[in-house]
Every structure is written in structure tokens, then in C-alpha cells.
């Protein structure tokens, strides 16, 4: 077998690992936590459905590539909870090592392409990466809402703490703001918020 | 809230269901079966990595849309096992009803777009849908290989029965054939094949 194809096949086997990395948020029915593979897939569906609604006239293919790959480094670095202030220390270094290891498996040109996608998402400067990041935030929030705040309750995350995660999509586009208003309304109605306790000061 | 946005949000919540529909094949470590959301995500990564290798000069964005949505109807229709000859009876009708119900949730223009993607994948006539279908077959096969044939063993699927699932990607491109040869080699070495028993004649 061509060694180039072999490298690609090994990478594809390794990316199966994205189905084993679980986020803090649950599936809608609360039966288990969402894998990063499922999260990345769902973001692509959000992008396909909302790009016209927000008048996005940039590169949808690039946007899909960004959302579909943005969490791949977590296969080696693990998922860092958005509200885990301690975990966020060192996250960048862990992910940087993960990126080197993971994308280093690929033939050079493809490794560079995947690395550039990850950098673009992380830097969040281009229209595509700003759209992708807004979707990342809003889908994570929506997932907690539709699972009745199971993870917010487990982790003592009250309503106010979520504002920092929803500010970016809210300011990105009025359609996102409208969706967030509806999601907050539902979360309020269902009492989805967590409360701080001795373990969640 | 705008009723159009409301319809889209309801659809996005419903598509969370794709994380609860499990295929017969397992994750690489055998810990659980793969969800159709994970399967659709993985196909997109396969497409991103292989399109240049097979000299695919058609529309990659369309290909990604096809693979990312092709199993959505299973949210209502359930997954039909590729080797379940009885289950395949009535599959088309179940999926047709699923498609009407699911895509009918969306505003008309978006519902039509998603329905057209599903039809295109099912008809497998365009270059994009042929690429997508080949990936669908090859990823399903690879997933069984990397999980040591756990599902083949559970369902009594021997090597010969898999040939019908790998013939299409094999004839589609020499790179796919090369990958399949390597996967068959590994499956042979690891004794991944199932054997027929009284329940799997």
C-alpha cells in the first residue's frame, strides 16, 4: 500500500477516537453525554440551515470544514469544560501538543491544511471562523437547554454564568440573538439552571 | 420569535435525535455502537481527506452536504442493517414517511433543499452522490474492521457476505480498492469475520 494512503487511513482510524471524547453537555434525552464527533456534526447542520438566515455571503465550504474539525485535537488533549477555570489553565498547551501529534500523522500537505483550519478557528478573525465560533457557542448552549440543564445542574452553573458563553453569538447576528432569547425563555420556564453549592462556589 | 426561525430551531432540536439512532457497527474500542450522527461526521472527514487522492474534481461542498444529511430520515425510520434482508423490505416506505415528516418541519425552501439532498444520495447518479455512497460503504466496513468485527460476529456475517457492500467503492476508484485490500488483510489477520449459525443461516 502506498505510504501516503496508509498515513491517511491511520489518521481516519485515529479520528474514530472523537466518538469517545465526551463533552459535559448531554443528548436531548439526557441518556448520555454528547461526543465531540456528534457536536461537530450538529454544528455543520446548524451552519447549513442558518447561513442564509444571517445573510452569510462568505465561504460555506470553509465554514463546514472549520466546524467539522475544530475539536479534533481533543482526541489527544481531552475536552475542557467551558466553565472550568482551572482546566482552562494549560488548555492551550495540551491542545497544541495534541495538534502536533494528530496532524503530524498526515502527509505534509494534508497535515498543514488541517492545522491551518484549527488555527483559523482558534484565532476567530475570518468571517467563516466567526460564524463557526458563534455556532459552537450557541449549539453548546442549546444542547444544555434541550436536556433540561442536566449538566448545568451537575456543575452548579447558574443563568448568569452562561452569559459569557452566549455574548459572542448574540452580538454576531440578530437571528442568533432571537434564538438565544427563545432558549433562555425555555430554560427559565423549565428551571434548567444550576445553583452554586460548596463544591461550585 | 419569527415563525421561520422557530421552524428551523425545532428542526435543529429534532436532529439531536440522530445521536440516539445507533448503527450495528461499533466504535473502534467496541464500547458502544456508533450513532448515525457520528457516522455522518466521520464520512465528512473521509471526504475531506480523500477527494484529492481520487482526483475528484466535482463539488466538495455538495458532497459534504450529502454525507452530513444522508441518514437524517432514520431519526424517524430507524437504522436498517445492511445485511438484514427482511428489514430491507419496507425500508424505502419507512424512510419516505420519515423524510416527509422530518423535512416537512422546515420552511418550504429549506425542506426542499434537504429533501433534494436525500433524493440525490439515494439515486446515486451524480459524481458527488457516487463519491458519498462509496464513502458510506467503505466507512461502514472500516468501522467493523477497527472494532475487530464485533458486529460481524454478533450477526454472523462472514467475509463473503461483505463483498456486496464493498463492490461499489472498489470499482469507484483504485485508492478505495487499495484501502479495502488493507482492511480485508487486517480483518483476516485478526479473525474479525462472523460465522453462520442457526440464527444466521
Coordinates of C-alpha atoms in Angstrom, one line a residue:
Chain A
X1 CA 0.0 0.0 0.0
X2 CA 1.2 3.5 -0.9
X3 CA 2.6 5.0 2.3
X4 CA 0.6 8.2 1.7
X5 CA -2.7 6.3 1.6
X6 CA -1.5 4.4 4.7
X7 CA -1.0 7.6 6.6
X8 CA -4.4 8.8 5.7
X9 CA -6.0 5.5 6.7
X10 CA -4.2 5.6 10.1
X11 CA -5.5 9.1 10.6
X12 CA -9.0 8.1 9.8
X13 CA -8.8 5.2 12.3
X14 CA -7.5 7.6 14.9
X15 CA -10.3 10.1 14.3
X16 CA -12.7 7.4 15.3
X17 CA -11.5 8.5 18.8
X18 CA -13.6 11.7 18.5
X19 CA -16.6 9.4 19.3
X20 CA -15.1 8.6 22.6
X21 CA -14.4 12.1 23.8
X22 CA -17.5 13.3 25.7
X23 CA -18.4 16.9 26.3
X24 CA -20.1 18.0 29.6
X25 CA -23.4 18.5 27.8
X26 CA -25.9 15.7 27.4
X27 CA -28.0 14.5 24.5
X28 CA -31.5 15.9 24.5
X29 CA -33.0 12.9 26.3
X30 CA -30.2 13.1 28.9
X31 CA -29.2 9.4 28.3
X32 CA -25.5 10.1 27.8
X33 CA -23.1 13.0 27.2
X34 CA -22.6 14.2 23.6
X35 CA -19.4 13.1 21.8
X36 CA -17.3 15.7 20.1
X37 CA -18.0 13.9 16.8
X38 CA -21.7 14.4 17.3
X39 CA -21.1 18.1 18.4
X40 CA -19.0 18.8 15.2
X41 CA -21.7 17.1 13.0
X42 CA -24.5 19.1 14.6
X43 CA -22.6 22.4 14.1
X44 CA -22.5 21.6 10.3
X45 CA -26.3 21.1 10.2
X46 CA -26.7 24.4 12.1
X47 CA -24.4 26.1 9.6
X48 CA -26.3 24.6 6.6
X49 CA -29.6 25.8 8.0
X50 CA -28.6 29.3 9.3
X51 CA -26.1 30.7 6.8
X52 CA -28.8 32.2 4.6
X53 CA -30.8 33.4 7.5
X54 CA -28.0 35.6 8.7
X55 CA -27.1 36.7 5.2
X56 CA -23.7 35.0 5.3
X57 CA -22.1 35.6 1.9
X58 CA -18.7 34.1 2.6
X59 CA -17.4 30.6 2.1
X60 CA -19.8 27.9 3.4
X61 CA -17.4 25.1 2.4
X62 CA -14.7 26.6 4.6
X63 CA -17.2 27.1 7.4
X64 CA -18.2 23.4 7.3
X65 CA -14.5 22.4 7.2
X66 CA -13.9 24.5 10.3
X67 CA -16.8 23.2 12.4
X68 CA -16.1 19.6 11.3
X69 CA -12.5 19.7 12.5
X70 CA -12.3 22.3 15.3
X71 CA -12.4 19.8 18.2
X72 CA -10.2 17.1 16.7
X73 CA -7.2 18.0 18.8
X74 CA -9.3 16.9 21.9
X75 CA -8.7 13.3 20.8
X76 CA -5.3 13.7 22.5
X77 CA -6.0 16.8 24.6
X78 CA -9.4 15.9 26.1
X79 CA -12.4 18.2 26.3
X80 CA -12.0 21.2 28.6
X81 CA -15.3 22.3 30.1
X82 CA -16.2 25.9 29.2
X83 CA -16.8 26.8 32.8
X84 CA -13.8 25.0 34.3
X85 CA -11.5 27.9 35.1
X86 CA -8.7 25.6 36.4
X87 CA -9.0 23.3 33.4
X88 CA -8.6 26.2 31.1
X89 CA -5.1 26.8 32.5
X90 CA -2.8 24.7 30.3
X91 CA -5.6 24.0 27.8
X92 CA -3.7 25.8 25.0
X93 CA -0.5 23.8 25.7
X94 CA -2.4 20.5 25.8
X95 CA -4.2 21.3 22.6
X96 CA -1.0 22.5 20.9
X97 CA 0.7 19.1 21.7
X98 CA -2.5 17.3 20.6
X99 CA -2.5 19.2 17.3
X100 CA 1.2 18.4 16.6
X101 CA 0.7 14.7 17.3
X102 CA -2.6 14.3 15.4
X103 CA -2.0 16.4 12.3
X104 CA 1.6 15.1 12.3
X105 CA 0.2 11.7 11.3
X106 CA -0.9 13.0 7.9
X107 CA 1.1 13.6 4.8
X108 CA 2.6 17.0 5.0
X109 CA 0.2 18.9 2.7
X110 CA -2.9 17.5 4.4
X111 CA -1.4 18.0 7.9
X112 CA -0.8 21.6 7.1
X113 CA -4.4 22.0 5.8
X114 CA -5.9 20.6 8.9
X115 CA -3.6 22.6 11.2
X116 CA -4.5 25.8 9.3
X117 CA -8.2 25.1 9.8
X118 CA -7.6 24.6 13.5
X119 CA -5.5 27.8 13.7
X120 CA -8.2 29.8 11.8
X121 CA -10.9 28.6 14.1
X122 CA -8.9 29.4 17.2
X123 CA -7.9 32.9 16.0
X124 CA -11.6 33.6 15.1
X125 CA -10.7 36.5 12.8
X126 CA -12.2 35.5 9.4
X127 CA -15.9 35.7 8.7
X128 CA -16.0 31.9 8.4
X129 CA -14.4 31.3 11.7
X130 CA -16.5 33.9 13.4
X131 CA -19.6 32.2 12.1
X132 CA -18.2 28.8 13.2
X133 CA -17.4 30.0 16.7
X134 CA -20.8 31.6 17.2
X135 CA -22.4 28.3 16.2
X136 CA -20.0 26.4 18.6
X137 CA -21.2 28.6 21.5
X138 CA -24.9 28.6 20.6
X139 CA -25.1 24.8 19.9
X140 CA -23.4 24.1 23.2
X141 CA -25.9 26.3 25.0
X142 CA -28.9 24.9 23.1
X143 CA -27.8 21.3 23.9
X144 CA -27.9 22.1 27.6
X145 CA -31.3 23.7 27.2
X146 CA -32.9 20.8 25.4
X147 CA -31.5 18.3 28.0
X148 CA -33.2 20.3 30.8
X149 CA -29.9 21.8 32.1
X150 CA -28.7 18.4 33.3
X151 CA -25.1 19.4 33.0
X152 CA -25.7 23.0 34.4
X153 CA -27.3 21.3 37.5
X154 CA -24.5 18.8 37.9
X155 CA -21.9 21.5 37.6
X156 CA -23.7 24.3 39.5
X157 CA -23.8 26.7 36.6
X158 CA -26.4 29.4 37.1
X159 CA -28.0 31.6 34.4
X160 CA -25.6 34.5 34.9
X161 CA -22.5 32.3 34.3
X162 CA -23.8 31.4 30.8
X163 CA -23.9 35.0 29.6
X164 CA -20.2 34.9 28.9
X165 CA -20.8 31.9 26.5
X166 CA -23.7 33.5 24.7
X167 CA -22.4 37.1 24.3
X168 CA -20.4 36.3 21.1
X169 CA -23.2 34.7 19.1
X170 CA -25.7 37.3 20.5
X171 CA -23.6 40.2 19.1
X172 CA -22.8 38.4 15.8
X173 CA -26.3 38.4 14.4
X174 CA -29.9 39.3 15.3
X175 CA -31.1 35.8 14.3
X176 CA -28.7 34.2 16.8
X177 CA -30.0 36.7 19.4
X178 CA -33.6 35.7 18.7
X179 CA -32.7 32.0 19.0
X180 CA -30.9 32.7 22.3
X181 CA -33.8 34.6 23.7
X182 CA -36.1 31.7 22.9
X183 CA -33.7 29.2 24.5
X184 CA -33.3 31.4 27.7
X185 CA -37.1 31.6 27.9
X186 CA -37.4 27.8 27.8
X187 CA -34.6 27.3 30.3
X188 CA -36.2 29.8 32.7
X189 CA -39.6 28.0 32.3
X190 CA -38.1 24.6 32.9
X191 CA -35.9 25.6 35.8
X192 CA -32.8 24.4 33.9
X193 CA -30.3 26.4 35.8
X194 CA -27.8 25.1 38.3
X195 CA -27.2 26.5 41.7
X196 CA -23.9 27.1 43.4
X197 CA -23.0 24.9 46.3
X198 CA -20.0 24.3 48.4
X199 CA -18.4 22.4 45.5
X200 CA -19.4 25.0 43.0
X201 CA -18.6 28.4 44.6
Chain B
X1 CA -39.9 34.9 17.5
X2 CA -40.2 34.8 13.8
X3 CA -42.0 31.6 12.8
X4 CA -39.4 30.8 10.2
X5 CA -36.7 30.8 12.8
X6 CA -38.9 28.8 15.1
X7 CA -39.3 26.1 12.5
X8 CA -35.5 25.9 12.0
X9 CA -34.9 25.8 15.7
X10 CA -37.4 23.0 16.1
X11 CA -35.7 21.1 13.3
X12 CA -32.3 21.6 14.9
X13 CA -33.7 20.2 18.2
X14 CA -35.2 17.2 16.4
X15 CA -31.9 16.4 14.6
X16 CA -30.3 15.9 18.1
X17 CA -32.2 12.6 17.7
X18 CA -29.5 11.4 15.2
X19 CA -27.3 10.9 18.2
X20 CA -29.7 8.3 19.6
X21 CA -30.0 6.3 16.5
X22 CA -27.4 3.6 16.6
X23 CA -25.9 1.6 13.7
X24 CA -25.0 -2.0 14.0
X25 CA -21.3 -1.2 13.9
X26 CA -19.3 -0.3 17.0
X27 CA -16.8 2.4 17.9
X28 CA -13.2 1.3 17.4
X29 CA -12.8 0.3 21.1
X30 CA -16.1 -1.7 21.0
X31 CA -17.5 0.3 23.9
X32 CA -20.8 1.1 22.2
X33 CA -22.4 1.2 18.8
X34 CA -21.8 4.2 16.5
X35 CA -24.6 6.8 16.3
X36 CA -25.7 8.0 12.8
X37 CA -24.6 11.5 13.8
X38 CA -21.0 10.2 14.3
X39 CA -21.2 8.1 11.1
X40 CA -22.2 11.2 9.1
X41 CA -19.5 13.3 10.7
X42 CA -16.8 10.7 10.0
X43 CA -17.9 10.4 6.3
X44 CA -17.2 14.2 6.0
X45 CA -13.7 13.7 7.3
X46 CA -13.1 10.8 4.9
X47 CA -14.3 13.1 2.1
X48 CA -12.1 15.9 3.1
X49 CA -9.1 13.6 3.2
X50 CA -9.7 11.6 0.1
X51 CA -11.2 13.9 -2.5
X52 CA -7.8 14.9 -3.9
X53 CA -6.4 11.4 -3.6
X54 CA -9.1 10.1 -6.0
X55 CA -8.8 13.2 -8.3
X56 CA -12.3 14.2 -7.5
X57 CA -12.9 17.5 -9.4
X58 CA -16.6 18.0 -8.7
X59 CA -18.3 19.8 -5.9
X60 CA -16.9 19.0 -2.5
X61 CA -19.4 21.3 -0.7
X62 CA -22.2 19.3 -2.2
X63 CA -20.5 16.0 -1.2
X64 CA -20.2 17.2 2.4
X65 CA -23.9 18.2 2.4
X66 CA -24.8 14.8 1.1
X67 CA -22.8 12.8 3.6
X68 CA -23.9 15.1 6.5
X69 CA -27.6 14.6 5.9
X70 CA -28.0 11.2 4.1
X71 CA -29.1 9.3 7.2
X72 CA -31.3 12.0 8.8
X73 CA -34.5 10.3 7.8
X74 CA -33.5 7.4 10.2
X75 CA -34.4 9.7 13.1
X76 CA -38.0 8.6 12.3
X77 CA -37.4 5.5 10.2
X78 CA -34.7 3.8 12.4
X79 CA -31.5 2.3 11.0
X80 CA -31.8 -0.7 8.7
X81 CA -28.9 -3.1 8.9
X82 CA -27.2 -3.5 5.6
X83 CA -27.3 -7.3 5.9
X84 CA -30.9 -7.5 7.2
X85 CA -32.8 -8.8 4.2
X86 CA -36.1 -8.8 6.0
X87 CA -35.5 -5.3 7.4
X88 CA -34.8 -4.0 3.9
X89 CA -38.4 -4.9 2.9
X90 CA -40.3 -1.8 3.6
X91 CA -37.2 0.3 4.3
X92 CA -38.0 2.6 1.4
X93 CA -41.5 3.2 2.6
X94 CA -40.4 3.8 6.2
X95 CA -37.8 6.2 5.1
X96 CA -40.1 8.0 2.7
X97 CA -42.5 8.6 5.6
X98 CA -39.6 9.7 7.7
X99 CA -38.4 12.2 5.1
X100 CA -41.9 13.7 4.7
X101 CA -42.3 14.2 8.5
X102 CA -38.7 15.4 9.1
X103 CA -38.2 17.7 6.1
X104 CA -41.8 18.9 6.4
X105 CA -40.8 20.6 9.7
X106 CA -38.7 23.1 7.8
X107 CA -39.7 26.3 5.9
X108 CA -40.6 25.2 2.4
X109 CA -37.3 26.3 0.7
X110 CA -35.1 24.6 3.2
X111 CA -37.3 21.5 3.4
X112 CA -37.0 21.2 -0.4
X113 CA -33.2 21.6 -0.2
X114 CA -32.8 18.8 2.4
X115 CA -35.2 16.5 0.5
X116 CA -33.3 17.1 -2.7
X117 CA -30.1 16.2 -1.0
X118 CA -31.6 12.9 0.3
X119 CA -33.0 12.1 -3.1
X120 CA -29.7 12.8 -4.8
X121 CA -27.9 10.5 -2.4
X122 CA -30.4 7.7 -2.8
X123 CA -30.4 7.9 -6.6
X124 CA -26.6 7.9 -6.6
X125 CA -26.3 9.2 -10.1
X126 CA -24.3 12.4 -9.7
X127 CA -20.5 12.3 -9.2
X128 CA -21.0 13.8 -5.7
X129 CA -23.5 11.2 -4.7
X130 CA -21.4 8.4 -6.1
X131 CA -18.4 9.6 -4.1
X132 CA -20.7 10.0 -1.0
X133 CA -22.1 6.5 -1.4
X134 CA -18.7 4.9 -1.9
X135 CA -17.6 6.6 1.4
X136 CA -20.7 5.4 3.1
X137 CA -19.9 1.8 2.2
X138 CA -16.2 1.9 2.9
X139 CA -16.5 3.7 6.3
X140 CA -19.1 1.2 7.5
X141 CA -16.8 -1.6 6.5
X142 CA -13.7 0.1 8.1
X143 CA -15.7 0.7 11.3
X144 CA -16.3 -3.0 11.6
X145 CA -12.7 -3.8 10.9
X146 CA -11.3 -1.4 13.5
X147 CA -13.7 -2.8 16.1
X148 CA -12.4 -6.4 15.5
X149 CA -15.5 -7.4 13.6
X150 CA -17.6 -7.2 16.8
X151 CA -20.8 -6.6 14.9
X152 CA -20.0 -9.2 12.2
X153 CA -19.5 -11.8 14.9
X154 CA -22.8 -10.8 16.7
X155 CA -24.7 -11.0 13.4
X156 CA -23.0 -14.0 11.8
X157 CA -21.6 -12.1 8.9
X158 CA -18.8 -13.9 7.1
X159 CA -16.2 -12.4 4.8
X160 CA -18.1 -13.3 1.6
X161 CA -21.2 -11.5 2.7
X162 CA -19.3 -8.3 2.9
X163 CA -18.3 -8.3 -0.7
X164 CA -21.7 -6.9 -1.8
X165 CA -21.0 -3.9 0.5
X166 CA -17.5 -3.2 -0.8
X167 CA -18.0 -3.8 -4.5
X168 CA -19.2 -0.3 -5.2
X169 CA -16.3 1.6 -3.6
X170 CA -13.9 -0.9 -5.0
X171 CA -15.0 -0.2 -8.6
X172 CA -15.2 3.6 -8.0
X173 CA -11.5 4.2 -7.5
X174 CA -8.2 2.4 -7.2
X175 CA -7.4 4.3 -3.9
X176 CA -10.6 2.9 -2.4
X177 CA -9.6 -0.6 -3.6
X178 CA -6.2 -0.2 -2.0
X179 CA -7.8 0.9 1.3
X180 CA -10.2 -2.1 1.1
X181 CA -7.4 -4.5 0.4
X182 CA -5.6 -3.3 3.5
X183 CA -8.8 -3.5 5.6
X184 CA -9.5 -7.1 4.4
X185 CA -6.0 -8.0 5.2
X186 CA -6.3 -6.7 8.8
X187 CA -9.7 -8.4 9.2
X188 CA -8.3 -11.7 8.0
X189 CA -5.3 -11.4 10.4
X190 CA -7.5 -10.6 13.4
X191 CA -10.1 -13.2 12.6
X192 CA -12.8 -10.5 12.5
X193 CA -15.3 -12.4 10.5
X194 CA -18.6 -13.9 11.8
X195 CA -19.7 -17.4 11.3
X196 CA -23.2 -18.5 10.3
X197 CA -25.2 -20.2 13.0
X198 CA -28.8 -21.5 13.3
X199 CA -29.9 -17.9 13.8
X200 CA -27.8 -16.6 11.0
X201 CA -28.3 -19.0 8.2

